[in-house]
Coordinates of C-alpha atoms in Angstrom, one line a residue:
Chain A
M1122 CA 104.6 40.5 80.8
Q1123 CA 102.4 43.5 81.5
Q1124 CA 102.1 45.2 84.8
A1125 CA 98.5 46.4 85.2
I1126 CA 98.4 49.4 87.5
P1127 CA 95.8 49.0 90.5
Y1128 CA 92.7 50.7 90.0
K1129 CA 92.1 53.3 92.8
S1130 CA 89.6 55.9 92.8
W1131 CA 91.4 59.2 94.1
S1132 CA 89.0 61.8 95.8
L1133 CA 90.1 65.3 96.8
P1134 CA 89.9 65.3 100.6
L1135 CA 87.3 68.4 100.5
S1136 CA 84.8 66.3 98.5
N1137 CA 83.6 64.6 101.5
N1138 CA 82.0 67.7 102.8
H1139 CA 79.4 67.8 100.1
A1140 CA 77.1 65.5 102.2
T1141 CA 76.6 68.3 104.7
G1142 CA 75.0 70.4 101.9
V1143 CA 77.7 73.2 102.4
T1144 CA 79.7 74.1 99.5
P1145 CA 83.3 73.4 100.5
K1146 CA 86.0 75.9 100.1
L1147 CA 88.9 74.4 98.3
T1148 CA 92.1 74.1 100.6
T1149 CA 94.6 75.2 97.9
E1150 CA 98.1 73.7 98.6
S1151 CA 97.3 70.2 99.6
A1152 CA 94.9 69.8 96.6
V1153 CA 97.2 71.2 94.0
G1154 CA 100.0 68.7 95.4
A1155 CA 97.8 65.8 95.2
L1156 CA 96.8 66.4 91.7
K1157 CA 100.4 67.2 90.3
D1158 CA 101.8 64.1 92.3
A1159 CA 99.1 61.9 90.7
V1160 CA 99.9 63.1 87.3
S1161 CA 103.7 62.6 87.6
E1162 CA 103.7 59.5 89.3
N1163 CA 101.2 57.5 87.3
A1164 CA 102.1 56.3 83.8
V1165 CA 98.2 56.6 82.8
I1166 CA 95.8 58.6 84.7
V1167 CA 92.2 59.9 83.6
L1168 CA 90.7 62.9 85.2
A1169 CA 87.0 63.1 85.0
P1170 CA 83.9 64.3 87.0
R1171 CA 82.4 61.7 89.1
G1172 CA 79.8 59.5 87.3
C1173 CA 81.0 60.6 83.9
C1174 CA 80.1 57.9 81.5
M1175 CA 82.7 59.1 78.8
S1176 CA 85.3 58.3 81.4
H1177 CA 84.0 54.6 81.5
V1178 CA 84.5 54.6 77.7
V1179 CA 88.1 55.8 78.1
K1180 CA 88.8 53.4 80.9
R1181 CA 87.4 50.3 78.8
L1182 CA 89.4 51.4 75.9
L1183 CA 92.5 51.4 77.7
N1184 CA 91.5 48.2 79.6
G1185 CA 91.4 46.6 76.3
H1186 CA 95.2 47.3 75.8
G1187 CA 95.9 45.6 78.9
V1188 CA 96.2 48.9 81.0
N1189 CA 94.5 49.7 84.1
P1190 CA 94.5 53.5 84.3
M1191 CA 94.5 55.5 87.5
M1192 CA 90.9 57.2 87.6
F1193 CA 90.8 60.6 89.4
E1194 CA 87.4 61.5 90.0
F1195 CA 86.3 65.0 91.3
D1196 CA 83.0 66.4 92.0
E1197 CA 81.4 69.0 89.7
I1198 CA 81.9 71.8 92.2
N1199 CA 85.4 71.5 92.0
E1200 CA 85.5 71.4 88.3
S1201 CA 86.9 75.1 87.8
E1202 CA 89.6 74.5 90.5
I1203 CA 90.8 71.2 88.8
L1204 CA 90.7 72.9 85.5
K1205 CA 93.2 75.6 86.7
Q1206 CA 95.4 73.1 88.5
I1207 CA 95.6 71.2 85.1
E1208 CA 96.4 74.3 83.2
S1209 CA 99.2 75.0 85.5
I1210 CA 100.7 71.5 85.2
M1211 CA 100.4 71.8 81.6
T1212 CA 102.2 75.1 81.3
E1213 CA 105.0 73.6 83.5
I1214 CA 105.5 70.6 81.2
D1215 CA 105.2 72.9 78.0
G1216 CA 104.4 76.4 77.8
T1217 CA 103.3 76.3 74.2
D1218 CA 100.6 73.8 74.7
K1219 CA 97.5 76.1 74.6
R1220 CA 95.1 73.5 74.0
R1221 CA 91.6 73.5 75.9
V1222 CA 91.2 70.8 78.6
Q1223 CA 88.5 68.6 77.9
F1224 CA 87.0 66.0 80.2
P1225 CA 87.8 63.0 80.6
A1226 CA 91.5 64.4 80.3
V1227 CA 93.9 61.6 79.9
F1228 CA 97.5 62.1 81.0
I1229 CA 100.2 59.6 79.6
G1230 CA 103.7 59.6 80.9
G1231 CA 102.7 63.0 82.6
R1232 CA 101.9 64.7 79.5
M1233 CA 98.2 65.4 78.7
L1234 CA 97.3 63.3 75.5
G1235 CA 93.9 65.0 75.4
G1236 CA 90.4 64.4 75.8
L1237 CA 88.1 61.4 74.3
D1238 CA 88.5 62.5 70.8
Q1239 CA 92.5 62.4 70.9
V1240 CA 92.6 59.2 72.6
M1241 CA 90.0 57.5 70.1
E1242 CA 92.1 59.0 67.3
S1243 CA 95.4 57.9 68.5
H1244 CA 93.8 54.6 69.1
I1245 CA 92.4 54.0 65.7
T1246 CA 95.6 55.3 63.8
G1247 CA 97.6 53.0 66.0
D1248 CA 99.7 56.0 67.8
L1249 CA 98.4 54.9 71.4
I1250 CA 100.3 51.9 71.8
P1251 CA 103.9 53.3 71.2
L1252 CA 102.7 56.1 73.7
L1253 CA 101.8 53.7 76.3
K1254 CA 105.0 51.7 76.0
Q1255 CA 107.1 54.8 76.3
A1256 CA 105.4 55.7 79.5
G1257 CA 105.9 52.3 80.9
A1258 CA 102.4 51.2 81.0
L1259 CA 102.8 48.5 78.5
W1260 CA 105.5 45.9 78.1
L1261 CA 105.5 43.7 75.1
Chain B
M1377 CA 12.9 33.8 73.9
N1378 CA 12.9 37.5 74.4
S1379 CA 15.4 37.9 77.4
S1380 CA 18.0 35.3 75.6
S1381 CA 18.0 37.2 72.3
T1382 CA 18.2 40.6 74.0
Q1383 CA 21.2 39.4 76.1
Y1384 CA 22.8 38.2 72.8
L1385 CA 22.2 41.4 71.4
N1386 CA 23.9 43.2 74.3
S1387 CA 26.9 41.0 74.3
K1388 CA 27.5 41.4 70.5
R1389 CA 27.2 45.1 71.2
M1390 CA 29.9 45.0 73.7
D1391 CA 32.2 43.3 71.2
V1392 CA 31.7 45.8 69.0
Y1393 CA 32.5 48.7 71.8
D1394 CA 35.7 46.9 72.4
T1395 CA 37.1 47.4 69.0
M1396 CA 36.6 51.0 69.1
H1397 CA 38.1 52.4 72.1
P1398 CA 39.6 55.5 70.5
F1399 CA 36.1 56.4 69.7
S1400 CA 34.4 55.7 72.9
M1401 CA 32.8 58.9 73.3
W1402 CA 31.1 58.7 69.9
G1403 CA 30.5 54.9 70.5
D1404 CA 28.9 55.3 73.7
F1405 CA 26.5 57.9 72.7
K1406 CA 25.4 56.4 69.4
G1407 CA 25.5 52.9 70.7
N1408 CA 23.3 53.6 73.6
L1409 CA 20.9 55.3 71.1
Y1410 CA 20.8 52.2 69.1
Q1411 CA 20.5 49.7 72.1
D1412 CA 17.6 52.0 73.7
A1413 CA 16.0 52.1 70.1
A1414 CA 16.6 48.4 69.5
A1415 CA 15.3 47.3 73.0
T1416 CA 12.1 49.6 72.3
M1417 CA 11.4 48.1 69.0
I1418 CA 11.7 44.5 70.7
L1419 CA 9.5 45.5 73.4
E1420 CA 7.1 46.9 71.0
V1421 CA 7.1 44.0 68.8
D1422 CA 6.8 41.7 72.0
A1423 CA 3.8 43.7 73.0
K1424 CA 2.2 43.2 69.7
L1425 CA 2.8 39.4 69.6
D1426 CA 1.1 39.2 73.1
N1427 CA -1.8 41.4 71.9
Q1428 CA -2.3 39.0 68.9
S1429 CA -1.9 35.7 70.7
E1430 CA -4.7 36.8 73.0
D1431 CA -6.8 38.1 70.1
T1432 CA -8.9 35.4 68.9
S1433 CA -10.3 37.3 65.9
H1434 CA -8.9 37.2 62.6
T1435 CA -9.1 41.1 62.3
T1436 CA -5.9 43.0 61.6
N1437 CA -6.5 45.7 64.2
I1438 CA -2.9 45.4 65.3
P1439 CA -0.2 47.1 63.4
F1440 CA 1.6 44.2 62.1
N1441 CA 1.6 45.3 58.6
Q1442 CA 5.1 46.2 58.5
Y1443 CA 6.0 42.9 59.0
D1444 CA 3.3 40.8 57.5
Q1445 CA 0.5 41.7 55.1
E1446 CA -1.8 38.7 55.4
A1447 CA -3.0 38.4 59.0
T1448 CA -4.9 35.1 58.0
K1449 CA -1.5 33.2 57.9
P1450 CA -0.6 30.7 60.9
V1451 CA 0.9 32.4 63.7
N1452 CA 4.3 30.3 64.0
K1453 CA 5.0 31.3 60.2
V1454 CA 4.5 34.9 61.3
L1455 CA 6.6 34.4 64.4
R1456 CA 9.5 32.8 62.5
R1457 CA 9.5 35.5 59.9
L1458 CA 9.6 38.1 62.7
A1459 CA 12.4 36.5 64.3
Q1460 CA 14.3 36.3 61.1
N1461 CA 13.6 40.0 60.4
R1462 CA 14.9 41.0 63.7
E1463 CA 18.1 38.9 63.1
A1464 CA 18.6 40.8 59.7
A1465 CA 17.8 43.9 61.1
R1466 CA 20.3 43.5 64.0
K1467 CA 23.0 42.3 61.6
S1468 CA 22.3 45.3 59.4
R1469 CA 22.6 47.6 62.2
L1470 CA 25.9 46.1 63.3
R1471 CA 27.3 46.2 59.8
K1472 CA 26.3 49.8 59.5
K1473 CA 27.9 50.6 62.9
A1474 CA 31.2 48.8 61.7
Y1475 CA 31.2 51.0 58.6
V1476 CA 30.6 54.0 60.2
Q1477 CA 33.5 53.5 62.8
Q1478 CA 35.8 52.7 59.9
L1479 CA 34.9 56.0 58.2
E1480 CA 35.3 57.8 61.6
A1481 CA 38.8 56.3 61.9
S1482 CA 39.9 57.2 58.3
R1483 CA 38.5 60.7 59.0
L1484 CA 40.7 61.2 61.9
K1485 CA 43.8 59.9 60.1
L1486 CA 43.2 62.0 57.3
H1487 CA 43.0 65.1 59.6
H1488 CA 46.2 64.0 61.3
L1489 CA 48.0 63.5 58.0
E1490 CA 46.8 66.9 56.7
Q1491 CA 48.0 68.5 59.9
E1492 CA 51.6 66.9 59.5
L1493 CA 51.8 67.9 55.9
E1494 CA 51.0 71.5 56.9
Q1495 CA 53.4 71.4 59.5
T1496 CA 56.2 70.2 57.2
R1497 CA 55.3 72.6 54.5
A1498 CA 55.4 75.4 57.0
Q1499 CA 58.7 74.4 58.3
C1500 CA 60.1 74.3 54.7
A1501 CA 58.7 77.6 53.8
L1502 CA 60.0 79.2 57.0
M1503 CA 63.6 77.8 56.1
S1504 CA 63.6 79.0 52.6
G1505 CA 62.0 82.2 53.9
G1506 CA 59.6 82.3 50.9
V1507 CA 56.3 82.4 52.7
N1508 CA 54.7 84.8 55.1
A1509 CA 54.3 82.5 58.2
S1510 CA 52.5 84.7 60.4
H1511 CA 49.4 82.7 60.2
L1512 CA 51.4 79.4 60.9
R1513 CA 52.6 78.2 64.4
F1514 CA 56.4 78.8 64.6
P1515 CA 58.1 75.4 65.0
K1516 CA 60.2 74.6 68.1
P1517 CA 63.8 75.0 67.4
A1518 CA 64.5 71.2 67.8
K1519 CA 61.7 70.3 65.5
S1520 CA 63.2 72.7 62.7
G1521 CA 66.5 71.3 63.5
I1522 CA 65.2 67.9 62.5
A1523 CA 63.1 69.1 59.7
A1524 CA 66.4 70.5 58.3
F1525 CA 68.3 67.5 58.8
E1526 CA 65.7 65.4 57.2
I1527 CA 65.9 67.4 53.8
E1528 CA 69.6 67.7 54.1
Y1529 CA 70.2 64.1 54.5
E1530 CA 67.8 63.1 51.6
Q1531 CA 69.9 65.3 49.4
W1532 CA 73.1 63.8 50.8
V1533 CA 71.8 60.3 49.9
E1534 CA 71.0 61.3 46.4
E1535 CA 74.5 63.1 46.1
Q1536 CA 76.1 60.1 47.3
D1537 CA 74.7 57.9 45.1
K1538 CA 75.7 60.0 42.1
K1539 CA 79.4 60.3 43.5
T1540 CA 79.5 56.6 43.9
N1541 CA 78.5 56.0 40.1
A1542 CA 80.9 58.8 39.1
L1543 CA 83.8 57.1 41.1
K1544 CA 82.7 53.7 39.2
A1545 CA 82.7 55.2 35.9
A1546 CA 86.2 56.7 36.5
L1547 CA 87.7 53.4 37.8
H1548 CA 86.6 51.7 34.6
S1549 CA 87.8 54.6 32.3
S1550 CA 91.4 55.5 31.6
L1551 CA 91.6 58.4 34.2
S1552 CA 94.9 59.0 35.8
D1553 CA 95.6 58.3 39.3
E1554 CA 95.6 61.9 40.2
E1555 CA 92.2 62.5 38.7
I1556 CA 90.8 59.6 40.7
D1557 CA 92.5 60.9 43.8
K1558 CA 90.4 64.2 43.2
L1559 CA 87.2 62.1 43.0
I1560 CA 88.2 60.2 46.1
T1561 CA 88.8 63.5 48.0
D1562 CA 85.5 64.9 46.8
N1563 CA 83.9 61.6 48.1
M1564 CA 85.7 61.8 51.6
N1565 CA 84.6 65.5 51.9
H1566 CA 80.9 64.3 51.3
Y1567 CA 81.2 61.8 54.2
A1568 CA 82.7 64.7 56.3
I1569 CA 79.4 66.7 55.5
L1570 CA 77.5 63.5 56.4
F1571 CA 78.9 63.6 59.9
N1572 CA 78.6 67.3 60.3
I1573 CA 74.8 67.3 59.7
K1574 CA 74.4 64.4 62.1
A1575 CA 76.3 66.3 64.8
A1576 CA 73.7 69.2 64.4
A1577 CA 70.8 66.7 64.4
A1578 CA 72.3 65.1 67.6
K1579 CA 72.3 68.5 69.1
A1580 CA 68.8 69.2 68.0
D1581 CA 67.1 66.0 69.2
V1582 CA 69.5 63.0 69.9
F1583 CA 66.6 60.6 70.5
Y1584 CA 65.4 61.3 66.8
L1585 CA 69.0 60.3 65.7
I1586 CA 69.4 57.4 67.9
S1587 CA 65.7 56.0 66.7
G1588 CA 67.0 55.7 63.2
V1589 CA 63.7 56.7 61.6
W1590 CA 65.8 58.9 59.3
K1591 CA 67.2 55.5 57.9
T1592 CA 65.6 52.8 55.8
S1593 CA 64.3 49.9 57.5
T1594 CA 66.9 47.5 56.2
E1595 CA 69.6 49.8 57.6
R1596 CA 67.9 50.4 60.8
L1597 CA 68.3 46.6 61.4
F1598 CA 71.9 47.3 61.8
L1599 CA 71.5 50.4 63.9
W1600 CA 74.1 51.0 66.7
I1601 CA 74.3 54.5 68.5
G1602 CA 72.5 56.3 65.8
G1603 CA 74.4 55.0 62.6
F1604 CA 76.0 52.0 61.2
R1605 CA 78.7 50.2 63.0
P1606 CA 82.2 51.2 62.2
S1607 CA 83.3 47.6 62.2
D1608 CA 80.7 47.0 59.4
L1609 CA 82.8 49.4 57.5
L1610 CA 85.7 47.0 57.3
K1611 CA 83.6 43.9 57.2
V1612 CA 82.2 45.4 53.8
L1613 CA 85.5 46.9 52.4
V1614 CA 88.2 44.2 53.5
P1615 CA 86.9 41.1 51.7
Q1616 CA 86.3 43.2 48.6
L1617 CA 90.2 43.9 48.5
Q1618 CA 91.8 41.1 50.3
Y1619 CA 93.1 39.4 47.0
N1620 CA 95.0 42.6 45.8
L1621 CA 96.7 43.4 49.3
L1622 CA 100.1 43.5 50.0
D1623 CA 101.2 41.9 53.2
Q1624 CA 101.9 45.0 55.0
Q1625 CA 98.4 46.2 54.0
S1626 CA 96.9 43.1 55.4
H1627 CA 98.8 43.3 58.5
D1628 CA 97.8 47.0 58.8
L1629 CA 94.2 46.3 58.1
Y1630 CA 93.9 43.7 60.5
N1631 CA 95.2 45.6 63.4
L1632 CA 92.7 48.4 62.3
T1633 CA 89.9 45.9 62.4
Q1634 CA 91.1 45.0 66.1
A1635 CA 91.3 48.7 66.9
C1636 CA 87.9 49.5 65.3
Q1637 CA 86.3 46.6 67.4
Q1638 CA 87.8 47.8 70.6
A1639 CA 86.7 51.3 70.1
E1640 CA 83.3 50.0 69.2
D1641 CA 83.2 47.8 72.2
S1642 CA 84.2 50.6 74.6
L1643 CA 81.4 52.9 73.4
S1644 CA 79.1 50.0 73.8
Q1645 CA 80.0 49.7 77.3
G1646 CA 79.7 53.6 77.8
M1647 CA 76.3 53.4 76.7
E1648 CA 75.3 50.5 79.0
K1649 CA 76.9 52.7 81.9
L1650 CA 74.9 55.8 80.8
Q1651 CA 71.6 53.8 80.7
Q1652 CA 72.6 52.4 84.2
T1653 CA 73.2 55.8 85.6
L1654 CA 70.1 57.4 84.0
S1655 CA 68.0 54.8 85.5
E1656 CA 69.5 55.3 88.8
A1657 CA 69.2 59.0 88.5
V1658 CA 65.4 58.6 87.4
A1659 CA 64.6 56.1 90.1
C1660 CA 66.3 58.2 93.0
S1661 CA 63.9 61.2 92.1
Q1662 CA 61.0 58.8 92.7
A1663 CA 62.2 57.6 96.1
L1664 CA 62.7 61.3 97.3
G1665 CA 59.3 62.4 96.3
G1666 CA 60.5 63.7 92.8
G1667 CA 61.8 67.2 93.2
R1668 CA 62.9 69.3 90.0
Y1669 CA 66.4 69.0 91.4
E1670 CA 66.7 65.3 90.9
M1671 CA 65.5 65.6 87.4
H1672 CA 68.5 67.8 86.8
N1673 CA 70.8 64.9 87.3
A1674 CA 68.8 62.8 84.7
M1675 CA 69.0 65.7 82.3
E1676 CA 72.7 65.8 82.7
K1677 CA 72.9 62.2 81.7
L1678 CA 71.0 62.8 78.5
E1679 CA 73.6 65.5 77.7
E1680 CA 76.0 62.8 77.9
L1681 CA 74.0 60.7 75.6
V1682 CA 74.6 63.6 72.8
R1683 CA 78.5 63.4 73.4
L1684 CA 78.1 59.6 73.2
V1685 CA 76.5 59.8 69.7
I1686 CA 78.8 62.3 68.5
Q1687 CA 81.7 60.4 69.6
A1688 CA 80.3 57.3 67.8
D1689 CA 80.2 59.3 64.7
F1690 CA 83.9 60.5 65.1
V1691 CA 84.9 56.8 65.4
R1692 CA 82.9 56.0 62.2
H1693 CA 84.7 58.8 60.4
E1694 CA 88.2 58.2 61.9
T1695 CA 87.9 54.5 60.8
L1696 CA 87.0 55.3 57.3
Q1697 CA 89.8 57.8 56.9
Q1698 CA 92.4 55.5 58.3
T1699 CA 91.3 52.7 56.3
L1700 CA 91.9 54.8 53.0
R1701 CA 95.5 55.9 54.3
Y1702 CA 96.4 52.2 54.1
L1703 CA 95.4 51.9 50.6
T1704 CA 96.5 53.0 47.2
T1705 CA 94.6 55.2 44.9
R1706 CA 92.9 52.5 43.1
Q1707 CA 92.2 50.3 46.1
S1708 CA 90.6 53.5 47.8
A1709 CA 88.3 54.2 44.8
Q1710 CA 87.3 50.7 44.7
G1711 CA 86.8 50.7 48.6
L1712 CA 84.4 53.6 48.3
I1713 CA 82.5 52.3 45.5
S1714 CA 81.9 49.1 47.6
L1715 CA 80.7 51.0 50.4
G1716 CA 78.5 53.2 48.5
E1717 CA 76.8 50.2 46.8
Y1718 CA 76.5 48.3 49.8
F1719 CA 74.4 51.0 51.5
Q1720 CA 72.6 51.5 48.0
R1721 CA 71.7 47.9 47.9
L1722 CA 70.4 48.0 51.6
R1723 CA 68.2 51.1 50.9
D1724 CA 66.8 49.3 47.6
L1725 CA 66.2 46.1 49.7
S1726 CA 64.0 48.0 52.0
S1727 CA 61.9 49.4 49.1
A1728 CA 61.6 46.0 47.5
W1729 CA 60.5 44.5 50.8
A1730 CA 57.9 47.2 51.5
T1731 CA 56.3 47.1 48.1
R1732 CA 56.5 43.2 47.8
P1733 CA 53.1 41.8 46.6
C1734 CA 51.2 40.5 49.7
E1735 CA 48.9 37.6 49.7
P1736 CA 45.4 38.9 49.7
T1737 CA 43.6 38.8 53.0
A1738 CA 40.4 36.6 53.0

């Protein structure tokens, strides 16, 4: 019936350095690639800072639909880099999409749906379910 | 007899001390005076008693006149009267003490109330700009934000009741659907205003909003993340309309009820998660000796609380709007009237409960 995508917390490799107290320099190519692949390969993916409670809200909401979203959690220090990467991904998909990225950022079927506001709105208006089905996250 | 009565006196006094904690300074000062004075009096009386018992003459060379004019009366009658007098005097002192304490308490309370009143007046004056406030303490931004909200909300409630009544009148008159639509739009815009002022209040002082002190007590019973539950909206509306709904409408409203409940649950879980992480952030700082850096984490969590409250309001607003999208004009009007009246009744219930006649205390 429904195939739930296994939950996996995906951290950027450089985030492990924060334990040493040294601010890590972002290694560009591998990180960008990782994020881009994650977005395109997962039907539903949520990008949020680590420990963000609003990402928990989104996760629970999607769980309620029988969807287990991929959670991409990053450290606060990397936020601006991640933001740039998301914007480049968005421009690739649709250059006219000038929306500001808000975290938690939800991508469905490779396209950014938006932040928590957009997810809640589409959930209440009933538009979320067809989107999830389209992306192959839901079978009914 | 002397020692036992003195001890009884002391313990009685301790009881009185216990009930006046806030005024301990005053109490200690005055109480000790009383105690010393009373003890002194007892010693005096006892000394005089001893003197009299040793004195075999019937002359009144001892100053017992304050208690007994006729020194020729038998000693035990005198003793008994003395004891009764002591008791009466002691009771009278205790009564006086209790009365004075009550006065002190009222005085302090009056002072606080006057201060609060002055502050609120000052804030109102500052906002309307009609008073030279140089002699008043300038309120903190958060407090003035909340003071503004309190006034705006009170006005909002008054307006809302008027609009609900206007809609009711319109529905029962022969107004066209178009005209009723205008009133509905007006009513919905008014709800939008409510969520705007709430958002501002959340940014000014989220704890104030979450506490629900700005609501009446009955409404506060149903408080959920700084307001009413979105699901309550549908619980009130749908039964009012259920006999007039088409199948498609029933179906849509049922799905909306489910979606609304899911959204509410996810926010509730978000709140639980927030409380958990906040608790961890605070506990961590204790373990590490509490550096300011750790508090920074906890402060960030509180920023998330503001987001959560604003998100809850978003769901309330979205649910209301979506509900009306499924309804005809007249159904929408009926729905808004029901909603307005429901909250009106809750508020009236609060007042009625607060002013109900209480049984007189013995």
